Amino acid sequence: MKRKRISLFDVLTHMLGAVLLAMVLYPLILIVSCSVSDPQLVATGQVLLFPKGITFDGYRQILKNKDILIGYGNTIFYTVVGTLINLAVTVPAGYALTKRTLPGGKIFMAFFMFIMYFSGGLIPSFLVVKGLGLYNTRWVLLILGAYNTYNCIICRTFFDAMPKELEEAAVIDGCSVTGTFFQVVLPLSKALMGVMVLYFAVGHWNAYFDALIYIKDDGMQPLQVFLRRILILAQQQANMEEAAEYAQSLANLEALIRYAVIVVSSLPLLIVYPFLQKYFDQGVMIGSVKG
Amino acid sequence: MKKKEKRAGRQAFGLKLSTRIWRHREYYLFLLPAVVYVAIFCYAPMYGLQIAFKDYKVSLGVSGSPWVGMRNFTDFFRGYYFRNLIRNTLVLSLYSLIVGFPVPIFVALILNELKPKFKKVTQTVLYAPHFISTVVIIGMITIFFSPSMGVVNTLLNGLGMDSIYFMGNPKYFRHLYVWSGVWQGMGWGAIIYLAALAGVDPGLHEAAAIDGASRMKRIFHINIPCIMPTIIIMLILQVGRIASVGYEKVYLMQNELNMEVAEVISTYVYKRGLINNNYSFSTAVGLFNNVVNVILVLIANQISKKCSDTSLF
């Protein structure tokens, strides 16, 4: 065995790693600290790392805020149902495209690839959605993006790498293609499904622009739209006023809610992704880049 | 195994087309939802692109509205905002590319040298910002850089400097946009390079170590050359996107004070189209942007094909 020696190189790289770590962690810790600190101390810039004057009023305030609760409920609904629709549309398409003997397979591939480079754009898409009577309905946020070429190619690459013998054996045993897909292929694709669920769910959870364009009623808005109002629009207005007046207006619970709402809205994804990390680290993306 | 597949393929081709299609009916069923979705939500809007050459009236519909030739385009090219929009869009994306492209490569090279446990933790933490929504990221910037209570200004005050209203000053808009993007994307962007680094033959490193190459030297002479194909593919993809700056993030960062540098083509399309109801004009601007993007992807692909053997298509 080699003697354990710490080289200068190791020290340097680990220091750089620590710097990166601190750069990412500091803002996140600060937000959490501010969310449980006395708003007066936060507003006067005294909370710089650790919480001071601990209070959970911000979180209590959230529970009383109707908008946030409605938004949260809507977002959960859009994320769960939307992701299921995404999976149902995109994953089977990726599987079908692995079939090299499929007549017209190349045409389908071109049909799907073309939209990665060219689109009708914002207004024509808006007119189509409106024409279908989907404007200002929950369906818009569930259906838009149901199919995604990028993710479809990830699926295809993954299914392509699976041993063909398994499917062949199932077919010989009298299993239909659909049966093979659901009973043989999918149970072996947990890694893929994990990554797909994560990608699609993150997309739904964090999206705001489609809602801004297509949803008019507040009762149907997702959380991100309310977040935009609380975090950005309100602050912009506040910044326009005199600084002193502004500091005072923020030195109340309304200000505290900003930090708490950031924590509450971001936490679900931040808790889930480390569990799926081993899957997206495995290089599921390699194949996708080459098309 | 390849031979077997080939034989199966030849056998299949011997059959009549209709028989072959019937045999694959279940696969077509698998494709059906995706095809229907793409036809309706991706290709139907392309048919609607014709309103870029028309004077669209809601009452007349897409096909019924009168043609006006290139008027919407010439209006845009001669318009007051044209040069400003092009400049803002290009500067923002070039700045993002120049800073944002090398950083994930650098992060991956560093992560690759860390001790396994520390590497794992650092990696996980660096991915976190990718999962935070754009709205929250801009909200965080707004808070941290706010003139009265933000950490940044508290720090500046501590150093004896005056507070700066970062979000309202056009001078800082681009820096905030680009560097927050780096903060959010450096870990996630590194995944692809980490995967490429994991594929580097350990034999190369062993041989180089025996020949006395330092670890620094091995990074430059083994790791970087080995991930070069990946770097080039990623670069083509990014260069192809130079003319397209998405509206999601820019729109959130805009306010009355920074508009001269913060208005880009996509946000302009949104505002002229859906807020001012200037459908035809806005579609023309979007189409122009889209065509430029396609041309850029083709050029980038062609150059890469010539200079190295890597290309998208």
PDB file of C-alpha atoms in Angstrom, chain B residues 44-294:
ATOM      1  CA  ALA B  44     -50.429  23.417 -36.200  1.00  0.00           C
ATOM      2  CA  PRO B  45     -48.769  26.593 -34.868  1.00  0.00           C
ATOM      3  CA  MET B  46     -46.346  26.379 -37.813  1.00  0.00           C
ATOM      4  CA  TYR B  47     -49.365  26.645 -40.110  1.00  0.00           C
ATOM      5  CA  GLY B  48     -50.324  29.720 -38.094  1.00  0.00           C
ATOM      6  CA  LEU B  49     -46.940  31.273 -38.871  1.00  0.00           C
ATOM      7  CA  GLN B  50     -48.507  32.630 -42.080  1.00  0.00           C
ATOM      8  CA  ILE B  51     -49.987  35.484 -40.060  1.00  0.00           C
ATOM      9  CA  ALA B  52     -46.456  36.912 -40.017  1.00  0.00           C
ATOM     10  CA  PHE B  53     -47.144  37.826 -43.653  1.00  0.00           C
ATOM     11  CA  LYS B  54     -50.727  38.910 -43.008  1.00  0.00           C
ATOM     12  CA  ASP B  55     -52.694  41.556 -41.177  1.00  0.00           C
ATOM     13  CA  TYR B  56     -54.317  39.205 -38.687  1.00  0.00           C
ATOM     14  CA  LYS B  57     -57.826  40.024 -37.594  1.00  0.00           C
ATOM     15  CA  VAL B  58     -59.487  37.849 -34.974  1.00  0.00           C
ATOM     16  CA  SER B  59     -62.813  38.046 -36.816  1.00  0.00           C
ATOM     17  CA  LEU B  60     -61.261  36.833 -40.097  1.00  0.00           C
ATOM     18  CA  GLY B  61     -59.148  34.037 -38.642  1.00  0.00           C
ATOM     19  CA  VAL B  62     -55.714  32.792 -39.686  1.00  0.00           C
ATOM     20  CA  SER B  63     -56.517  31.864 -43.280  1.00  0.00           C
ATOM     21  CA  GLY B  64     -59.077  34.627 -43.883  1.00  0.00           C
ATOM     22  CA  SER B  65     -56.902  37.612 -42.966  1.00  0.00           C
ATOM     23  CA  PRO B  66     -55.471  39.658 -45.870  1.00  0.00           C
ATOM     24  CA  TRP B  67     -51.864  39.203 -47.011  1.00  0.00           C
ATOM     25  CA  VAL B  68     -49.507  42.126 -46.545  1.00  0.00           C
ATOM     26  CA  GLY B  69     -46.263  40.615 -47.841  1.00  0.00           C
ATOM     27  CA  MET B  70     -43.150  41.498 -45.867  1.00  0.00           C
ATOM     28  CA  ARG B  71     -44.624  44.610 -44.224  1.00  0.00           C
ATOM     29  CA  ASN B  72     -44.438  43.253 -40.665  1.00  0.00           C
ATOM     30  CA  PHE B  73     -40.781  42.391 -41.146  1.00  0.00           C
ATOM     31  CA  THR B  74     -39.807  45.725 -42.674  1.00  0.00           C
ATOM     32  CA  ASP B  75     -41.698  47.469 -39.879  1.00  0.00           C
ATOM     33  CA  PHE B  76     -39.576  45.585 -37.386  1.00  0.00           C
ATOM     34  CA  PHE B  77     -36.258  46.138 -39.179  1.00  0.00           C
ATOM     35  CA  ARG B  78     -36.910  49.859 -39.542  1.00  0.00           C
ATOM     36  CA  GLY B  79     -38.454  50.161 -36.113  1.00  0.00           C
ATOM     37  CA  TYR B  80     -37.037  52.182 -33.286  1.00  0.00           C
ATOM     38  CA  TYR B  81     -36.248  49.138 -31.121  1.00  0.00           C
ATOM     39  CA  PHE B  82     -34.626  46.892 -33.704  1.00  0.00           C
ATOM     40  CA  ARG B  83     -30.945  47.636 -33.121  1.00  0.00           C
ATOM     41  CA  ASN B  84     -31.369  47.801 -29.384  1.00  0.00           C
ATOM     42  CA  LEU B  85     -33.156  44.439 -29.243  1.00  0.00           C
ATOM     43  CA  ILE B  86     -30.579  42.678 -31.383  1.00  0.00           C
ATOM     44  CA  ARG B  87     -27.742  44.160 -29.349  1.00  0.00           C
ATOM     45  CA  ASN B  88     -29.294  43.281 -25.992  1.00  0.00           C
ATOM     46  CA  THR B  89     -30.071  39.739 -27.072  1.00  0.00           C
ATOM     47  CA  LEU B  90     -26.627  39.070 -28.525  1.00  0.00           C
ATOM     48  CA  VAL B  91     -24.660  40.701 -25.715  1.00  0.00           C
ATOM     49  CA  LEU B  92     -26.620  38.813 -23.069  1.00  0.00           C
ATOM     50  CA  SER B  93     -26.209  35.425 -24.709  1.00  0.00           C
ATOM     51  CA  LEU B  94     -22.563  35.944 -25.703  1.00  0.00           C
ATOM     52  CA  TYR B  95     -21.735  37.012 -22.158  1.00  0.00           C
ATOM     53  CA  SER B  96     -23.618  33.948 -20.846  1.00  0.00           C
ATOM     54  CA  LEU B  97     -21.771  31.700 -23.261  1.00  0.00           C
ATOM     55  CA  ILE B  98     -18.295  33.046 -22.551  1.00  0.00           C
ATOM     56  CA  VAL B  99     -18.721  32.802 -18.785  1.00  0.00           C
ATOM     57  CA  GLY B 100     -21.259  30.017 -18.511  1.00  0.00           C
ATOM     58  CA  PHE B 101     -19.676  27.549 -20.891  1.00  0.00           C
ATOM     59  CA  PRO B 102     -16.224  27.006 -19.328  1.00  0.00           C
ATOM     60  CA  VAL B 103     -17.381  27.050 -15.697  1.00  0.00           C
ATOM     61  CA  PRO B 104     -19.105  23.609 -15.681  1.00  0.00           C
ATOM     62  CA  ILE B 105     -16.033  22.094 -17.370  1.00  0.00           C
ATOM     63  CA  PHE B 106     -13.838  23.607 -14.680  1.00  0.00           C
ATOM     64  CA  VAL B 107     -16.208  22.376 -11.946  1.00  0.00           C
ATOM     65  CA  ALA B 108     -16.188  18.856 -13.391  1.00  0.00           C
ATOM     66  CA  LEU B 109     -12.385  18.786 -13.584  1.00  0.00           C
ATOM     67  CA  ILE B 110     -12.161  19.840  -9.933  1.00  0.00           C
ATOM     68  CA  LEU B 111     -14.853  17.449  -8.699  1.00  0.00           C
ATOM     69  CA  ASN B 112     -13.034  14.669 -10.482  1.00  0.00           C
ATOM     70  CA  GLU B 113      -9.927  15.233  -8.335  1.00  0.00           C
ATOM     71  CA  LEU B 114     -11.720  15.229  -4.972  1.00  0.00           C
ATOM     72  CA  LYS B 115     -11.740  12.383  -2.463  1.00  0.00           C
ATOM     73  CA  PRO B 116     -14.854  10.238  -3.093  1.00  0.00           C
ATOM     74  CA  LYS B 117     -16.823  11.240  -0.016  1.00  0.00           C
ATOM     75  CA  PHE B 118     -16.168  14.946  -0.338  1.00  0.00           C
ATOM     76  CA  LYS B 119     -16.833  14.681  -4.063  1.00  0.00           C
ATOM     77  CA  LYS B 120     -20.237  13.116  -3.477  1.00  0.00           C
ATOM     78  CA  VAL B 121     -21.326  15.780  -0.999  1.00  0.00           C
ATOM     79  CA  THR B 122     -20.045  18.667  -3.112  1.00  0.00           C
ATOM     80  CA  GLN B 123     -21.720  17.262  -6.200  1.00  0.00           C
ATOM     81  CA  THR B 124     -25.082  16.894  -4.474  1.00  0.00           C
ATOM     82  CA  VAL B 125     -24.966  20.415  -3.084  1.00  0.00           C
ATOM     83  CA  LEU B 126     -23.893  21.920  -6.417  1.00  0.00           C
ATOM     84  CA  TYR B 127     -26.947  20.388  -8.103  1.00  0.00           C
ATOM     85  CA  ALA B 128     -29.349  22.077  -5.680  1.00  0.00           C
ATOM     86  CA  PRO B 129     -29.726  25.450  -7.441  1.00  0.00           C
ATOM     87  CA  HIS B 130     -30.829  23.670 -10.614  1.00  0.00           C
ATOM     88  CA  PHE B 131     -33.968  22.561  -8.766  1.00  0.00           C
ATOM     89  CA  ILE B 132     -34.877  26.032  -7.561  1.00  0.00           C
ATOM     90  CA  SER B 133     -37.388  27.843  -9.750  1.00  0.00           C
ATOM     91  CA  THR B 134     -36.495  30.893 -11.803  1.00  0.00           C
ATOM     92  CA  VAL B 135     -39.042  32.910  -9.847  1.00  0.00           C
ATOM     93  CA  VAL B 136     -37.325  32.042  -6.571  1.00  0.00           C
ATOM     94  CA  ILE B 137     -33.851  32.716  -7.997  1.00  0.00           C
ATOM     95  CA  ILE B 138     -34.875  36.202  -9.100  1.00  0.00           C
ATOM     96  CA  GLY B 139     -36.657  36.640  -5.764  1.00  0.00           C
ATOM     97  CA  MET B 140     -33.420  35.767  -3.994  1.00  0.00           C
ATOM     98  CA  ILE B 141     -31.440  38.219  -6.125  1.00  0.00           C
ATOM     99  CA  THR B 142     -34.008  40.890  -5.380  1.00  0.00           C
ATOM    100  CA  ILE B 143     -33.663  40.263  -1.659  1.00  0.00           C
ATOM    101  CA  PHE B 144     -29.890  39.889  -1.463  1.00  0.00           C
ATOM    102  CA  PHE B 145     -29.181  42.890  -3.662  1.00  0.00           C
ATOM    103  CA  SER B 146     -31.900  45.123  -2.249  1.00  0.00           C
ATOM    104  CA  PRO B 147     -30.657  48.595  -1.342  1.00  0.00           C
ATOM    105  CA  SER B 148     -31.636  48.653   2.308  1.00  0.00           C
ATOM    106  CA  MET B 149     -31.552  45.179   3.772  1.00  0.00           C
ATOM    107  CA  GLY B 150     -29.666  43.044   1.265  1.00  0.00           C
ATOM    108  CA  VAL B 151     -26.499  41.255   2.385  1.00  0.00           C
ATOM    109  CA  VAL B 152     -24.508  42.663  -0.503  1.00  0.00           C
ATOM    110  CA  ASN B 153     -25.217  46.250   0.435  1.00  0.00           C
ATOM    111  CA  THR B 154     -24.698  45.511   4.120  1.00  0.00           C
ATOM    112  CA  LEU B 155     -21.259  44.298   3.079  1.00  0.00           C
ATOM    113  CA  LEU B 156     -20.608  47.367   0.919  1.00  0.00           C
ATOM    114  CA  ASN B 157     -21.658  49.617   3.809  1.00  0.00           C
ATOM    115  CA  GLY B 158     -19.293  47.709   6.066  1.00  0.00           C
ATOM    116  CA  LEU B 159     -16.503  48.526   3.636  1.00  0.00           C
ATOM    117  CA  GLY B 160     -17.458  52.169   3.812  1.00  0.00           C
ATOM    118  CA  MET B 161     -19.244  52.320   0.457  1.00  0.00           C
ATOM    119  CA  ASP B 162     -22.697  53.621  -0.362  1.00  0.00           C
ATOM    120  CA  SER B 163     -25.598  51.284  -1.050  1.00  0.00           C
ATOM    121  CA  ILE B 164     -26.328  50.498  -4.666  1.00  0.00           C
ATOM    122  CA  TYR B 165     -29.777  49.721  -6.057  1.00  0.00           C
ATOM    123  CA  PHE B 166     -28.511  46.846  -8.202  1.00  0.00           C
ATOM    124  CA  MET B 167     -31.809  45.711  -9.693  1.00  0.00           C
ATOM    125  CA  GLY B 168     -32.729  49.198 -10.809  1.00  0.00           C
ATOM    126  CA  ASN B 169     -29.413  50.106 -12.396  1.00  0.00           C
ATOM    127  CA  PRO B 170     -28.965  49.081 -16.053  1.00  0.00           C
ATOM    128  CA  LYS B 171     -25.214  48.793 -15.437  1.00  0.00           C
ATOM    129  CA  TYR B 172     -25.647  45.693 -13.287  1.00  0.00           C
ATOM    130  CA  PHE B 173     -28.424  43.899 -15.137  1.00  0.00           C
ATOM    131  CA  ARG B 174     -26.206  41.763 -17.368  1.00  0.00           C
ATOM    132  CA  HIS B 175     -23.831  40.794 -14.590  1.00  0.00           C
ATOM    133  CA  LEU B 176     -26.684  39.741 -12.332  1.00  0.00           C
ATOM    134  CA  TYR B 177     -28.327  37.769 -15.127  1.00  0.00           C
ATOM    135  CA  VAL B 178     -25.182  35.946 -16.205  1.00  0.00           C
ATOM    136  CA  TRP B 179     -23.633  35.236 -12.819  1.00  0.00           C
ATOM    137  CA  SER B 180     -26.872  34.059 -11.258  1.00  0.00           C
ATOM    138  CA  GLY B 181     -27.114  31.747 -14.252  1.00  0.00           C
ATOM    139  CA  VAL B 182     -23.619  30.464 -13.522  1.00  0.00           C
ATOM    140  CA  TRP B 183     -24.522  29.937  -9.881  1.00  0.00           C
ATOM    141  CA  GLN B 184     -27.629  28.011 -10.848  1.00  0.00           C
ATOM    142  CA  GLY B 185     -26.184  25.949 -13.662  1.00  0.00           C
ATOM    143  CA  MET B 186     -22.549  25.167 -12.846  1.00  0.00           C
ATOM    144  CA  GLY B 187     -23.238  21.940 -10.953  1.00  0.00           C
ATOM    145  CA  TRP B 188     -25.916  20.591 -13.254  1.00  0.00           C
ATOM    146  CA  GLY B 189     -23.905  21.527 -16.342  1.00  0.00           C
ATOM    147  CA  ALA B 190     -20.960  19.543 -14.970  1.00  0.00           C
ATOM    148  CA  ILE B 191     -22.860  16.223 -15.002  1.00  0.00           C
ATOM    149  CA  ILE B 192     -22.220  15.589 -18.652  1.00  0.00           C
ATOM    150  CA  TYR B 193     -18.485  16.256 -18.306  1.00  0.00           C
ATOM    151  CA  LEU B 194     -18.285  14.128 -15.166  1.00  0.00           C
ATOM    152  CA  ALA B 195     -19.826  11.266 -17.112  1.00  0.00           C
ATOM    153  CA  ALA B 196     -17.239  11.805 -19.843  1.00  0.00           C
ATOM    154  CA  LEU B 197     -14.429  11.911 -17.263  1.00  0.00           C
ATOM    155  CA  ALA B 198     -15.658   8.661 -15.733  1.00  0.00           C
ATOM    156  CA  GLY B 199     -15.106   7.092 -19.143  1.00  0.00           C
ATOM    157  CA  VAL B 200     -11.433   8.045 -19.321  1.00  0.00           C
ATOM    158  CA  ASP B 201      -9.264   4.925 -19.472  1.00  0.00           C
ATOM    159  CA  PRO B 202      -7.479   4.573 -16.088  1.00  0.00           C
ATOM    160  CA  GLY B 203      -4.607   2.908 -17.959  1.00  0.00           C
ATOM    161  CA  LEU B 204      -3.699   6.275 -19.453  1.00  0.00           C
ATOM    162  CA  HIS B 205      -3.349   7.776 -15.995  1.00  0.00           C
ATOM    163  CA  GLU B 206      -1.310   4.860 -14.700  1.00  0.00           C
ATOM    164  CA  ALA B 207       1.057   5.030 -17.662  1.00  0.00           C
ATOM    165  CA  ALA B 208       1.435   8.783 -17.312  1.00  0.00           C
ATOM    166  CA  ALA B 209       2.045   8.481 -13.565  1.00  0.00           C
ATOM    167  CA  ILE B 210       4.798   5.948 -14.158  1.00  0.00           C
ATOM    168  CA  ASP B 211       6.364   8.347 -16.671  1.00  0.00           C
ATOM    169  CA  GLY B 212       6.378  10.957 -13.919  1.00  0.00           C
ATOM    170  CA  ALA B 213       3.560  13.234 -15.095  1.00  0.00           C
ATOM    171  CA  SER B 214       2.140  15.314 -12.243  1.00  0.00           C
ATOM    172  CA  ARG B 215      -1.610  15.288 -11.610  1.00  0.00           C
ATOM    173  CA  MET B 216      -1.865  18.798 -12.980  1.00  0.00           C
ATOM    174  CA  LYS B 217      -0.155  17.665 -16.173  1.00  0.00           C
ATOM    175  CA  ARG B 218      -2.462  14.680 -16.422  1.00  0.00           C
ATOM    176  CA  ILE B 219      -5.499  16.965 -16.301  1.00  0.00           C
ATOM    177  CA  PHE B 220      -4.211  18.958 -19.245  1.00  0.00           C
ATOM    178  CA  HIS B 221      -2.840  16.084 -21.295  1.00  0.00           C
ATOM    179  CA  ILE B 222      -5.293  13.294 -20.519  1.00  0.00           C
ATOM    180  CA  ASN B 223      -8.566  14.514 -19.014  1.00  0.00           C
ATOM    181  CA  ILE B 224      -9.169  17.551 -21.179  1.00  0.00           C
ATOM    182  CA  PRO B 225      -8.304  15.858 -24.496  1.00  0.00           C
ATOM    183  CA  CYS B 226     -10.485  12.889 -23.534  1.00  0.00           C
ATOM    184  CA  ILE B 227     -13.573  15.011 -22.906  1.00  0.00           C
ATOM    185  CA  MET B 228     -12.958  17.244 -25.941  1.00  0.00           C
ATOM    186  CA  PRO B 229     -15.640  15.571 -28.126  1.00  0.00           C
ATOM    187  CA  THR B 230     -18.225  16.218 -25.405  1.00  0.00           C
ATOM    188  CA  ILE B 231     -17.041  19.811 -25.045  1.00  0.00           C
ATOM    189  CA  ILE B 232     -17.390  20.357 -28.787  1.00  0.00           C
ATOM    190  CA  ILE B 233     -20.910  18.899 -28.956  1.00  0.00           C
ATOM    191  CA  MET B 234     -21.987  21.083 -26.057  1.00  0.00           C
ATOM    192  CA  LEU B 235     -20.396  24.098 -27.700  1.00  0.00           C
ATOM    193  CA  ILE B 236     -22.276  23.501 -30.966  1.00  0.00           C
ATOM    194  CA  LEU B 237     -25.525  23.267 -29.044  1.00  0.00           C
ATOM    195  CA  GLN B 238     -24.815  26.502 -27.197  1.00  0.00           C
ATOM    196  CA  VAL B 239     -23.580  28.466 -30.206  1.00  0.00           C
ATOM    197  CA  GLY B 240     -26.742  27.463 -32.023  1.00  0.00           C
ATOM    198  CA  ARG B 241     -28.708  29.125 -29.253  1.00  0.00           C
ATOM    199  CA  ILE B 242     -26.848  32.436 -29.349  1.00  0.00           C
ATOM    200  CA  ALA B 243     -29.720  34.380 -30.873  1.00  0.00           C
ATOM    201  CA  SER B 244     -32.313  32.964 -28.508  1.00  0.00           C
ATOM    202  CA  VAL B 245     -32.523  34.282 -25.003  1.00  0.00           C
ATOM    203  CA  GLY B 246     -35.553  32.781 -23.258  1.00  0.00           C
ATOM    204  CA  TYR B 247     -38.134  35.129 -21.834  1.00  0.00           C
ATOM    205  CA  GLU B 248     -38.683  33.309 -18.529  1.00  0.00           C
ATOM    206  CA  LYS B 249     -35.759  34.716 -16.592  1.00  0.00           C
ATOM    207  CA  VAL B 250     -35.245  38.035 -18.368  1.00  0.00           C
ATOM    208  CA  TYR B 251     -38.913  38.936 -18.008  1.00  0.00           C
ATOM    209  CA  LEU B 252     -38.743  38.497 -14.244  1.00  0.00           C
ATOM    210  CA  MET B 253     -35.688  40.724 -13.964  1.00  0.00           C
ATOM    211  CA  GLN B 254     -37.149  43.572 -15.982  1.00  0.00           C
ATOM    212  CA  ASN B 255     -38.341  46.796 -14.434  1.00  0.00           C
ATOM    213  CA  GLU B 256     -38.886  50.339 -15.680  1.00  0.00           C
ATOM    214  CA  LEU B 257     -35.350  51.325 -14.832  1.00  0.00           C
ATOM    215  CA  ASN B 258     -33.346  48.644 -16.631  1.00  0.00           C
ATOM    216  CA  MET B 259     -35.456  48.230 -19.773  1.00  0.00           C
ATOM    217  CA  GLU B 260     -32.885  49.781 -22.133  1.00  0.00           C
ATOM    218  CA  VAL B 261     -30.595  46.780 -21.625  1.00  0.00           C
ATOM    219  CA  ALA B 262     -33.114  44.195 -20.385  1.00  0.00           C
ATOM    220  CA  GLU B 263     -35.499  44.068 -23.343  1.00  0.00           C
ATOM    221  CA  VAL B 264     -34.638  41.090 -25.558  1.00  0.00           C
ATOM    222  CA  ILE B 265     -36.366  39.697 -28.643  1.00  0.00           C
ATOM    223  CA  SER B 266     -38.397  37.053 -26.809  1.00  0.00           C
ATOM    224  CA  THR B 267     -39.777  39.419 -24.161  1.00  0.00           C
ATOM    225  CA  TYR B 268     -40.535  41.947 -26.884  1.00  0.00           C
ATOM    226  CA  VAL B 269     -42.473  39.280 -28.794  1.00  0.00           C
ATOM    227  CA  TYR B 270     -44.478  38.507 -25.666  1.00  0.00           C
ATOM    228  CA  LYS B 271     -45.302  42.105 -24.889  1.00  0.00           C
ATOM    229  CA  ARG B 272     -46.119  43.264 -28.413  1.00  0.00           C
ATOM    230  CA  GLY B 273     -48.091  40.109 -29.087  1.00  0.00           C
ATOM    231  CA  LEU B 274     -50.008  39.179 -25.994  1.00  0.00           C
ATOM    232  CA  ILE B 275     -50.102  42.430 -24.052  1.00  0.00           C
ATOM    233  CA  ASN B 276     -50.571  44.867 -26.980  1.00  0.00           C
ATOM    234  CA  ASN B 277     -52.411  42.298 -29.151  1.00  0.00           C
ATOM    235  CA  ASN B 278     -50.156  42.973 -32.127  1.00  0.00           C
ATOM    236  CA  TYR B 279     -50.367  39.364 -33.296  1.00  0.00           C
ATOM    237  CA  SER B 280     -49.017  39.598 -36.833  1.00  0.00           C
ATOM    238  CA  PHE B 281     -46.116  41.898 -36.038  1.00  0.00           C
ATOM    239  CA  SER B 282     -45.111  39.837 -33.030  1.00  0.00           C
ATOM    240  CA  THR B 283     -45.275  36.592 -35.016  1.00  0.00           C
ATOM    241  CA  ALA B 284     -43.028  38.123 -37.661  1.00  0.00           C
ATOM    242  CA  VAL B 285     -40.444  39.070 -35.029  1.00  0.00           C
ATOM    243  CA  GLY B 286     -40.588  35.562 -33.562  1.00  0.00           C
ATOM    244  CA  LEU B 287     -40.250  33.956 -36.984  1.00  0.00           C
ATOM    245  CA  PHE B 288     -37.239  36.129 -37.813  1.00  0.00           C
ATOM    246  CA  ASN B 289     -35.613  35.050 -34.529  1.00  0.00           C
ATOM    247  CA  ASN B 290     -36.404  31.404 -35.184  1.00  0.00           C
ATOM    248  CA  VAL B 291     -34.941  31.447 -38.697  1.00  0.00           C
ATOM    249  CA  VAL B 292     -31.756  33.081 -37.414  1.00  0.00           C
ATOM    250  CA  ASN B 293     -31.503  30.340 -34.778  1.00  0.00           C
ATOM    251  CA  VAL B 294     -31.845  27.557 -37.331  1.00  0.00           C
TER     252      VAL B 294
END
